[in-house]
Coordinates of C-alpha atoms in Angstrom, one line a residue:
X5 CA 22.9 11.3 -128.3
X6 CA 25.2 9.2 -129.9
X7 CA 27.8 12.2 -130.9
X8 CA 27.4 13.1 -127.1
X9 CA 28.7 9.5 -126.3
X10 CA 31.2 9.8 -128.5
X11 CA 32.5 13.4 -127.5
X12 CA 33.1 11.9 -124.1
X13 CA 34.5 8.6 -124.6
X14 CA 37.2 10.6 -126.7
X15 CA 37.7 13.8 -124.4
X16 CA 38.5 11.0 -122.0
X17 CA 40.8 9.5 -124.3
X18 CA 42.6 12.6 -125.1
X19 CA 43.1 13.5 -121.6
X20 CA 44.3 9.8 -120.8
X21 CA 47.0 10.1 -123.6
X22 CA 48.7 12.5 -121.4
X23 CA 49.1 10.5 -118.4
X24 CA 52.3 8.2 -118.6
X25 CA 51.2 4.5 -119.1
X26 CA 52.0 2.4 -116.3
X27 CA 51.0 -1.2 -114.3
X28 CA 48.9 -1.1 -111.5
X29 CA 50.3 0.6 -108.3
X30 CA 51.7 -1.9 -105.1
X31 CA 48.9 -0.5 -103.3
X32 CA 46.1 -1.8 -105.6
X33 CA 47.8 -5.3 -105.6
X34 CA 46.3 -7.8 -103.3
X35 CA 48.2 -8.1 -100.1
X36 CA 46.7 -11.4 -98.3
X37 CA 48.6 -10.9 -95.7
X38 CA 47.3 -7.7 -94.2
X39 CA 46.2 -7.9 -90.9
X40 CA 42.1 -7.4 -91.2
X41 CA 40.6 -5.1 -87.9
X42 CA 37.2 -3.4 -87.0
X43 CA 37.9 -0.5 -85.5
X44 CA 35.3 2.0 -84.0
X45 CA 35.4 4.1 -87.5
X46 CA 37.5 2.2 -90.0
X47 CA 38.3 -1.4 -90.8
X48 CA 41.3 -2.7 -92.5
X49 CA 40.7 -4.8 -95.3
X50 CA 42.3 -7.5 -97.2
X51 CA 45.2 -5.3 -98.1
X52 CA 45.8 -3.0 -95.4
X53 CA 43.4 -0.2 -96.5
X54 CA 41.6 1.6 -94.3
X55 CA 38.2 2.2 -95.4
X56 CA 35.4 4.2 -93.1
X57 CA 32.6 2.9 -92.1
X58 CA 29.2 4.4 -90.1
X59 CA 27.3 2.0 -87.9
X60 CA 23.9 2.8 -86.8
X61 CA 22.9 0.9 -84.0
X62 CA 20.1 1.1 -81.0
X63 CA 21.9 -2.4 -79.1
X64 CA 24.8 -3.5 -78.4
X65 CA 23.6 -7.1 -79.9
X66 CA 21.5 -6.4 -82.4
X67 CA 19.5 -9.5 -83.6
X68 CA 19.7 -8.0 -87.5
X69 CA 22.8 -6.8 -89.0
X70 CA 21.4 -5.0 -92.5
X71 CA 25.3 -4.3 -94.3
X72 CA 25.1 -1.0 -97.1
X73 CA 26.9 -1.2 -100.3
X74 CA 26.4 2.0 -101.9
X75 CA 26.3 3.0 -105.1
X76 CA 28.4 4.5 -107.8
X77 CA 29.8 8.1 -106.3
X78 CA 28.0 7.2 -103.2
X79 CA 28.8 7.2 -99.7
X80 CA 27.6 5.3 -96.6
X81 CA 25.3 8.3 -95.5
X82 CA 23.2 7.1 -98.5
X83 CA 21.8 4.7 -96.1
X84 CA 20.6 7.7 -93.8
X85 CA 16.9 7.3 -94.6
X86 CA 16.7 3.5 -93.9
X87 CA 18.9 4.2 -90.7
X88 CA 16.8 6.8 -89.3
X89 CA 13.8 4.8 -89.9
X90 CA 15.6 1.2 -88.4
X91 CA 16.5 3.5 -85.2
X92 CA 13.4 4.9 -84.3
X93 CA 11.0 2.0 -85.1
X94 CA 13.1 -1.1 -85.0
X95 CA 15.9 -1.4 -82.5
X96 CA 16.8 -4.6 -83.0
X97 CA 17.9 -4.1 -86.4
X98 CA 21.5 -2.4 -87.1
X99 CA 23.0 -1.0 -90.3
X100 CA 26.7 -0.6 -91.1
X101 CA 27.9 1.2 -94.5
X102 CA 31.3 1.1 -95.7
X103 CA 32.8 3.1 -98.0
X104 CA 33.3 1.7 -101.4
X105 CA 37.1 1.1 -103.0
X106 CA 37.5 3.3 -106.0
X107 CA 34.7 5.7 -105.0
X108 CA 34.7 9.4 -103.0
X109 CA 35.7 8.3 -100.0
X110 CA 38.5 6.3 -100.6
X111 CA 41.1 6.9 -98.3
X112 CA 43.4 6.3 -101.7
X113 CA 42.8 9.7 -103.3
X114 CA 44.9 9.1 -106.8
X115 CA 42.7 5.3 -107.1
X116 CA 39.2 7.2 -106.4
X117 CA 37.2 6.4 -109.7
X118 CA 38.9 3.2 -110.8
X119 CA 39.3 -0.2 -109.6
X120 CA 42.0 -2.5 -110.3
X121 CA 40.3 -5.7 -110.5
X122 CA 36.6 -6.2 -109.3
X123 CA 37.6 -8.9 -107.0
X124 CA 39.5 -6.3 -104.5
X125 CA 35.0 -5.0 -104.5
X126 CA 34.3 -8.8 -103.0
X127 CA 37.1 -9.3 -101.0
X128 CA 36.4 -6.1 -99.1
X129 CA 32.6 -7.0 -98.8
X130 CA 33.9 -10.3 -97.1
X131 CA 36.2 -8.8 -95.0
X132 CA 33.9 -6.2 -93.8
X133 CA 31.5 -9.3 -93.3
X134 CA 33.4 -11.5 -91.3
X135 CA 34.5 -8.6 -88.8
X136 CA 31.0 -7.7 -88.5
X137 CA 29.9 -11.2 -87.9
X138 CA 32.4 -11.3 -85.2
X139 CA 31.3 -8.7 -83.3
X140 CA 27.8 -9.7 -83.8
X141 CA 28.2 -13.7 -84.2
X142 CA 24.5 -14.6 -83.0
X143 CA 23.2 -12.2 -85.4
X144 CA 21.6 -12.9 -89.2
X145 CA 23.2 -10.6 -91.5
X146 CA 22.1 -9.2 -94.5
X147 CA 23.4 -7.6 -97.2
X148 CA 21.8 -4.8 -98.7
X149 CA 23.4 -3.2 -102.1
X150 CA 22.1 -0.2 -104.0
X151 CA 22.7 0.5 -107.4
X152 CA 26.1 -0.4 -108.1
X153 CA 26.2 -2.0 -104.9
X154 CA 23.8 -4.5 -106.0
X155 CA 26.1 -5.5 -108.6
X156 CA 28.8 -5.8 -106.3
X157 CA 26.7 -8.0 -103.2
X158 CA 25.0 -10.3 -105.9
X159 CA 28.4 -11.1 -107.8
X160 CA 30.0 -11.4 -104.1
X161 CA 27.9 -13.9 -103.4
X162 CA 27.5 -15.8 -106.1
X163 CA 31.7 -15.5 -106.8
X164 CA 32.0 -16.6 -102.8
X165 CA 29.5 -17.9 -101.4
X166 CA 31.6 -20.9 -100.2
X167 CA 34.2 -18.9 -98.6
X168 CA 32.0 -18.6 -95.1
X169 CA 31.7 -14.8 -95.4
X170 CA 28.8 -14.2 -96.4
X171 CA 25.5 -12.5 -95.5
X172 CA 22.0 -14.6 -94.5
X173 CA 19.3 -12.5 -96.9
X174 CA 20.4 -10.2 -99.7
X175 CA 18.6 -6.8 -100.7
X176 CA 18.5 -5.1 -104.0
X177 CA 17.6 -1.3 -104.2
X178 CA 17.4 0.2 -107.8
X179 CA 19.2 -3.1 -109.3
X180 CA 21.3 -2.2 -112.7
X181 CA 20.2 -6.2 -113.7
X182 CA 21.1 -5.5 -117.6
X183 CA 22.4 -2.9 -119.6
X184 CA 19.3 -1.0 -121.1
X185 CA 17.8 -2.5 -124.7
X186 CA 17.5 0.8 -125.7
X187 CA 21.7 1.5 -125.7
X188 CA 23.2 0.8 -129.0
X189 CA 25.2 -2.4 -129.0
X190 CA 27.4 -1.0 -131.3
X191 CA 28.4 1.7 -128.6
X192 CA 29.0 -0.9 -126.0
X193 CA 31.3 -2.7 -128.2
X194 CA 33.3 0.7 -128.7
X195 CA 33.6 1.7 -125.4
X196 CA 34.8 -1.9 -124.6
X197 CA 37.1 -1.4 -126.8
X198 CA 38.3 1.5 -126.1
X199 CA 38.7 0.8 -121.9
X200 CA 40.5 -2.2 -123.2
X201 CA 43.6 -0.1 -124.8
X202 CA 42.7 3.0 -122.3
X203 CA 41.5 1.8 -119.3
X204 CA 42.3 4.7 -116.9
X205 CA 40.4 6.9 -119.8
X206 CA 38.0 8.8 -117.7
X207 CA 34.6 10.1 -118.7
X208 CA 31.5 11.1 -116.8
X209 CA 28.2 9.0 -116.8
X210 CA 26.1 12.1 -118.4
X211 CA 28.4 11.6 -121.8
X212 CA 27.8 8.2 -121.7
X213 CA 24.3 8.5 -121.3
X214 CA 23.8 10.9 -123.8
X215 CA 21.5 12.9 -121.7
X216 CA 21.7 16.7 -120.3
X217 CA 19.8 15.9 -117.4
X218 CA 19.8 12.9 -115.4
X219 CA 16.6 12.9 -113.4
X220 CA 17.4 10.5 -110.3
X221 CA 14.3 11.5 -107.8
X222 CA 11.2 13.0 -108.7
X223 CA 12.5 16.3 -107.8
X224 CA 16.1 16.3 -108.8
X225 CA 18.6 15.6 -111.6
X226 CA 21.4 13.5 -111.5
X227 CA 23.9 17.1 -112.2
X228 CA 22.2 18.8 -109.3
X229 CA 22.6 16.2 -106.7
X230 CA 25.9 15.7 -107.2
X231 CA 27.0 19.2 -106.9
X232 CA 26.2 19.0 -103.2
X233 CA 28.3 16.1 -102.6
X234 CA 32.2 16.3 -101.4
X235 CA 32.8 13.2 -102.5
X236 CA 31.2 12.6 -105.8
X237 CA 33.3 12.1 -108.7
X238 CA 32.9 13.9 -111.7
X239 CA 34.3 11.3 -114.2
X240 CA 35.3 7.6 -113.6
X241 CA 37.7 5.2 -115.8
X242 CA 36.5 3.3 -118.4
X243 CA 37.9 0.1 -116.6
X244 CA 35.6 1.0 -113.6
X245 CA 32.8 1.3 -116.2
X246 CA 33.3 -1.7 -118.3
X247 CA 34.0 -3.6 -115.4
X248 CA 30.3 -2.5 -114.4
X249 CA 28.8 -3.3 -117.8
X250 CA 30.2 -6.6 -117.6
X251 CA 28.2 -7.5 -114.3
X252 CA 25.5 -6.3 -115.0
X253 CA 25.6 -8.5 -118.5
X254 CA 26.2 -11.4 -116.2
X255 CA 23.3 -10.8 -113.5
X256 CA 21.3 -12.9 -114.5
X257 CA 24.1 -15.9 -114.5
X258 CA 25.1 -14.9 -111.3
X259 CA 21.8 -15.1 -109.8
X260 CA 21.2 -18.7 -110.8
X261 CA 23.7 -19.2 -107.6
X262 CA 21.3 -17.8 -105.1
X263 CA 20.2 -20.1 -102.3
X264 CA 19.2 -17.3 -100.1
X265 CA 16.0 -15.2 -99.2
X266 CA 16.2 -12.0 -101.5
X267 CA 13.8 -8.4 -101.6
X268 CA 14.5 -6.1 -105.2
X269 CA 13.1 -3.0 -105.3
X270 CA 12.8 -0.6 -108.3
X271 CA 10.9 1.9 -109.7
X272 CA 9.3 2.8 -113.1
X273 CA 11.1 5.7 -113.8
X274 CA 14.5 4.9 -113.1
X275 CA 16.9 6.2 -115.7
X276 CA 19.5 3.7 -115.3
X277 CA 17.5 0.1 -115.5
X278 CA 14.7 -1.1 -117.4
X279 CA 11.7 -2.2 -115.3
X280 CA 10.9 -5.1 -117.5
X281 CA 15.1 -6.5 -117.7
X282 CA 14.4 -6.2 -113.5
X283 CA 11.1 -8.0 -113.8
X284 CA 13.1 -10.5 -116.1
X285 CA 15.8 -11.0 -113.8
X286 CA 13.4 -11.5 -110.7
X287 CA 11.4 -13.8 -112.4
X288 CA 14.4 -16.5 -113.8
X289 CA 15.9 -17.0 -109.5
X290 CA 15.7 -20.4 -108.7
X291 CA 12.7 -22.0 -107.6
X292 CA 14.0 -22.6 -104.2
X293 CA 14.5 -18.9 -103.5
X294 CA 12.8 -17.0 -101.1
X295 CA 11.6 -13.9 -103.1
X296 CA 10.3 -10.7 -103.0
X297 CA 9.7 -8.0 -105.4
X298 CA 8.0 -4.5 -104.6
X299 CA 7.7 -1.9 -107.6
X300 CA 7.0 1.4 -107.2
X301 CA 6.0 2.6 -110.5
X302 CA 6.0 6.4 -110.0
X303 CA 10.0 6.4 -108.0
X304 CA 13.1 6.8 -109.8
X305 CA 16.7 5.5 -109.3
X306 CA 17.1 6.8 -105.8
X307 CA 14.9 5.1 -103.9
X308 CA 15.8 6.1 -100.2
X309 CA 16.1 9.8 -101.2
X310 CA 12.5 9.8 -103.4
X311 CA 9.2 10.7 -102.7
X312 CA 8.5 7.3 -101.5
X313 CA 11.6 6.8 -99.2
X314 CA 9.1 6.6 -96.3
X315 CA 6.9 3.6 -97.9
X316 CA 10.6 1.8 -99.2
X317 CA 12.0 1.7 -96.2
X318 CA 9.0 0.6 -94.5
X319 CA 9.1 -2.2 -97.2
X320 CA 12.8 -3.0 -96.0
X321 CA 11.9 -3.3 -92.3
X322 CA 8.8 -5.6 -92.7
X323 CA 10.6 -8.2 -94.8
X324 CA 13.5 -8.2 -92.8
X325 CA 11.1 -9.1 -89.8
X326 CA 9.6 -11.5 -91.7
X327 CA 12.7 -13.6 -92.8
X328 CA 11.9 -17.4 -92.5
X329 CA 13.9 -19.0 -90.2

């Protein structure tokens, strides 16, 4: 495992050493004075990018407004099962998915596995919110995160929360709350290292995970799923990565800012996070939370894709009905 690791922190390396070093592009430097839209398939964002978006929707003015953050090489349409189900069974609720910055469909090809700064992640989050809560202002919105989208809702909110754009309830699918006890410290101090003098290094999750197959749903691996994806990317920078690593070290400080009603739901075979560091992270929200955790002990990390997508997003819908007022 741990020559694995190494093999592909330094193939990464090698590769990086022929890319000329350079600062960060104009384009991934924060333009506040871009002109923010919703527009029937994109939205401009803090900066001026145009990032897609899919809206499912059974009313114009839907009384729930659920908001997808995917997760890492993801896309919107990862939201499909929950959709589907929210559309036939509960009209009043809407979803919208953006695409991510830094992931397969970002319309800035050459910045697609990297992020600059992880603030440009909140700062589209509350853009997107605040354009959706004006076109839906009597609705209660919700963020739901998968993933690496958890990371990126739960930090949003906890970063800016008193910036007025922000959601109502927060869901976590599949949270990353901790980096695993069973990955060597020593290797996390390497690679933080290592992103720190090569940060646009690139190397795929299987080398960091040491593993040949990554088994993300009880009937596929992590390899073959991908394959079938036109926008997954093959290998990310090690600033993207560390930059990940370092949320997820800080969940559980970030959570202690939650004043909000909250669903998590994981499962027992998930690859990518600990069921006990979730149960540990669940357990230490404040008091004053509303909270609500559902396990599903035989699912792995892709929850809406599984072999229990129909009872999780069943799960979703009930809560979201349920929200206290």
């Amino acid at each position: 495992m741990i020559i694995s690791i190494l093999r592909g922190i330094f193939v990464g390396i090698g590769i990086f050493i022929f890319i000329p070093l350079a600062s960060c592009s104009a384009q991934n430097q924060a333009t506040e004075q871009a002109q923010t839209k919703l527009g029937k398939t994109h939205f401009s964002s803090f900066d001026g990018t145009k990032f897609p978006y899919t809206k499912w929707a059974s009313k114009e003015n839907p009384e729930l407004v659920i908001i997808g953050v995917h997760g890492i090489s993801g896309a919107s349409s990862d939201f499909r099962p929950l959709a589907k189900h929210l559309l036939n069974k509960h009209p009043q609720i809407a979803l919208y998915g953006a695409e991510t910055r830094g992931q397969g469909k970002d319309p800035v090809k050459e910045r697609r596995g990297h992020i600059h700064d992880r603030k440009e992640w909140f700062k589209d989050l509350t853009t997107f919110t605040s354009l959706i809560r004006k076109q839906h202002p009597k609705a209660r919105i919700i963020w739901c995160g998968e993933s690496m989208g958890s990371l990126i809702v739960l930090h949003t909110y906890a970063t800016m929360k008193d910036s007025g754009a922000h959601c109502d309830a927060m869901i976590l699918a599949s949270p990353i709350t901790d980096i695993r006890s069973d990955f060597p410290p020593w290797i996390i101090s390497a690679v933080n290292i290592t992103g720190f003098l090569f940060p646009k290094a690139r190397v795929s999750l299987e080398s960091l995970s040491g593993e040949d197959e990554v088994r993300v749903t009880k009937n596929t691996v992590h390899q073959e799923q991908a394959a079938t994806n036109s926008y997954h990317i093959r290998k990310h920078t090690l600033r993207l990565l560390t930059t990940l690593g370092k949320m997820m070290q800080t969940s559980r400080k970030a959570s202690q800012q939650l004043d909000l009603p909250i669903l998590v739901l994981h499962g027992g075979k998930d690859v990518f996070s600990d069921p006990k560091d979730v149960k540990r992270f669940f357990d230490g929200l404040p008091e004053k939370v509303f909270a609500t955790r559902k396990f599903y002990p035989e699912s792995f990390h892709l929850l809406f894709h599984d072999h229990q997508s129909e009872k999780v997003v069943t799960d979703i819908a009930t809560w979201v009905n349920n929200l206290p007022e």
